[in-house]
Amino acid sequence: MSVATPLRAVFPPAADRDPFFDNAKFLAIILVVCGHLIENLRDVPIAHAAYFYVYLFHMPLFIVLSGYLSRNFTFGSGKARKLISTLAVPYVIFELIYSLPRLILYGKLDISLLDPYFLTWFLMSLFLWRLSTPVWQQLRWPLAVAVGLSLLSGMSRLPDELSMNRTLGLLPFYVLGLMLRPEHFEWLKQRWVRIAGAVVLVIGAVAAFALHTHVKTEWIRWRNANDAIGVDDLTGSLIRLGMLAAGALLVAAFLAVTPSRRTWYSGLGMSTMYAYLLHGLVAKTVERFYGDWAATLPGVLIVTLFGVGLAVVLCTEPVRRVAHWAVEPKMSWAFTRLRRPG
């Protein structure tokens, strides 16, 4: 039996999917998992710099891809059912699940379905973005409007409910994804664009390592208003424009170097939501065991390698079978035929 045979059993290929997008999602989830695992090691300069670099574009990347894959969303019954079963219900489930560690470790039970905890904000924001899709599809200048809303959101301390600062701040990346077409991704696959993308990623990493101590971490989290970060609205708007531009450039560069052929991890890219929602439980557990060993360069490298392995494992079929009820619950029993007036 060849090595490929058992690999296919664990990592089943997706025959009818474009491997490019699955490859991009899998590579992106590795950045997300590793970013959360090294978050508490930011006293180590290399960890702080890597954290800053990754956070510049890892969620913008997911959001752009989500926007592109949401281009055909409508308010039809089938789309609405999928929206509820893949985002709304898992959001409620994981809000409840993530309240348990806080109860066990800190004796604090704090559940607020309108105020996303930890990484569940993405489900809430994606739910709202996807609902708004038909609106963006009809505007003449959707990206300009989205950027304007993003900048305006930074001028107010919006409520934590519905993760409003993040939802509006990162909105341009979703709208950008909606505006993209297959030919744009084909353009990124040209050899010279791939080379340029690799150069941009390297330059971005060097710049991040040089500037990470001079830029407040809150800028890359998109969750606070300008005055909360300590700047006036003009300065804050310019910084936000720079962050949007840097994020878009790094997303394009990352996609340019992403393999377009089917790889051993293409099948894993179908299951990145499992890794996204489940890895936080592991991260919140293992970070309590970080000792002096972790706050060193070798320690950061070990934690990063653990993150890569964790991302792989959480995307596999055995994990999907165990966690399917929470990440992709079967909700057909909750729906009825579309009711129409009259």
XYZ file of C-alpha atoms in Angstrom, residues 6 12 25 27 51 53 55 67 74 78 81 100 107 113-114 122 167 172 182 197 204-205 212 216 230 314 320:
27
model
C -3.768 6.174 3.932
C -10.117 13.090 1.671
C -7.813 28.686 3.640
C -2.495 28.034 5.060
C 2.180 38.221 16.079
C 2.940 40.547 11.152
C -2.394 39.896 12.480
C -16.653 37.691 0.592
C -29.528 35.950 -1.702
C -31.991 27.736 0.884
C -31.196 28.096 6.036
C -17.232 26.708 30.349
C -15.507 30.577 38.640
C -25.016 36.193 23.002
C -24.811 39.715 21.614
C -15.898 36.223 13.327
C -17.662 44.334 11.968
C -13.909 46.684 3.341
C -12.183 34.629 -11.194
C 4.104 38.411 -4.030
C 6.317 43.060 4.908
C 7.930 40.701 7.413
C 6.262 46.188 15.772
C 0.113 49.739 19.329
C -4.922 57.498 22.102
C -8.320 19.790 13.756
C -15.059 16.445 11.819
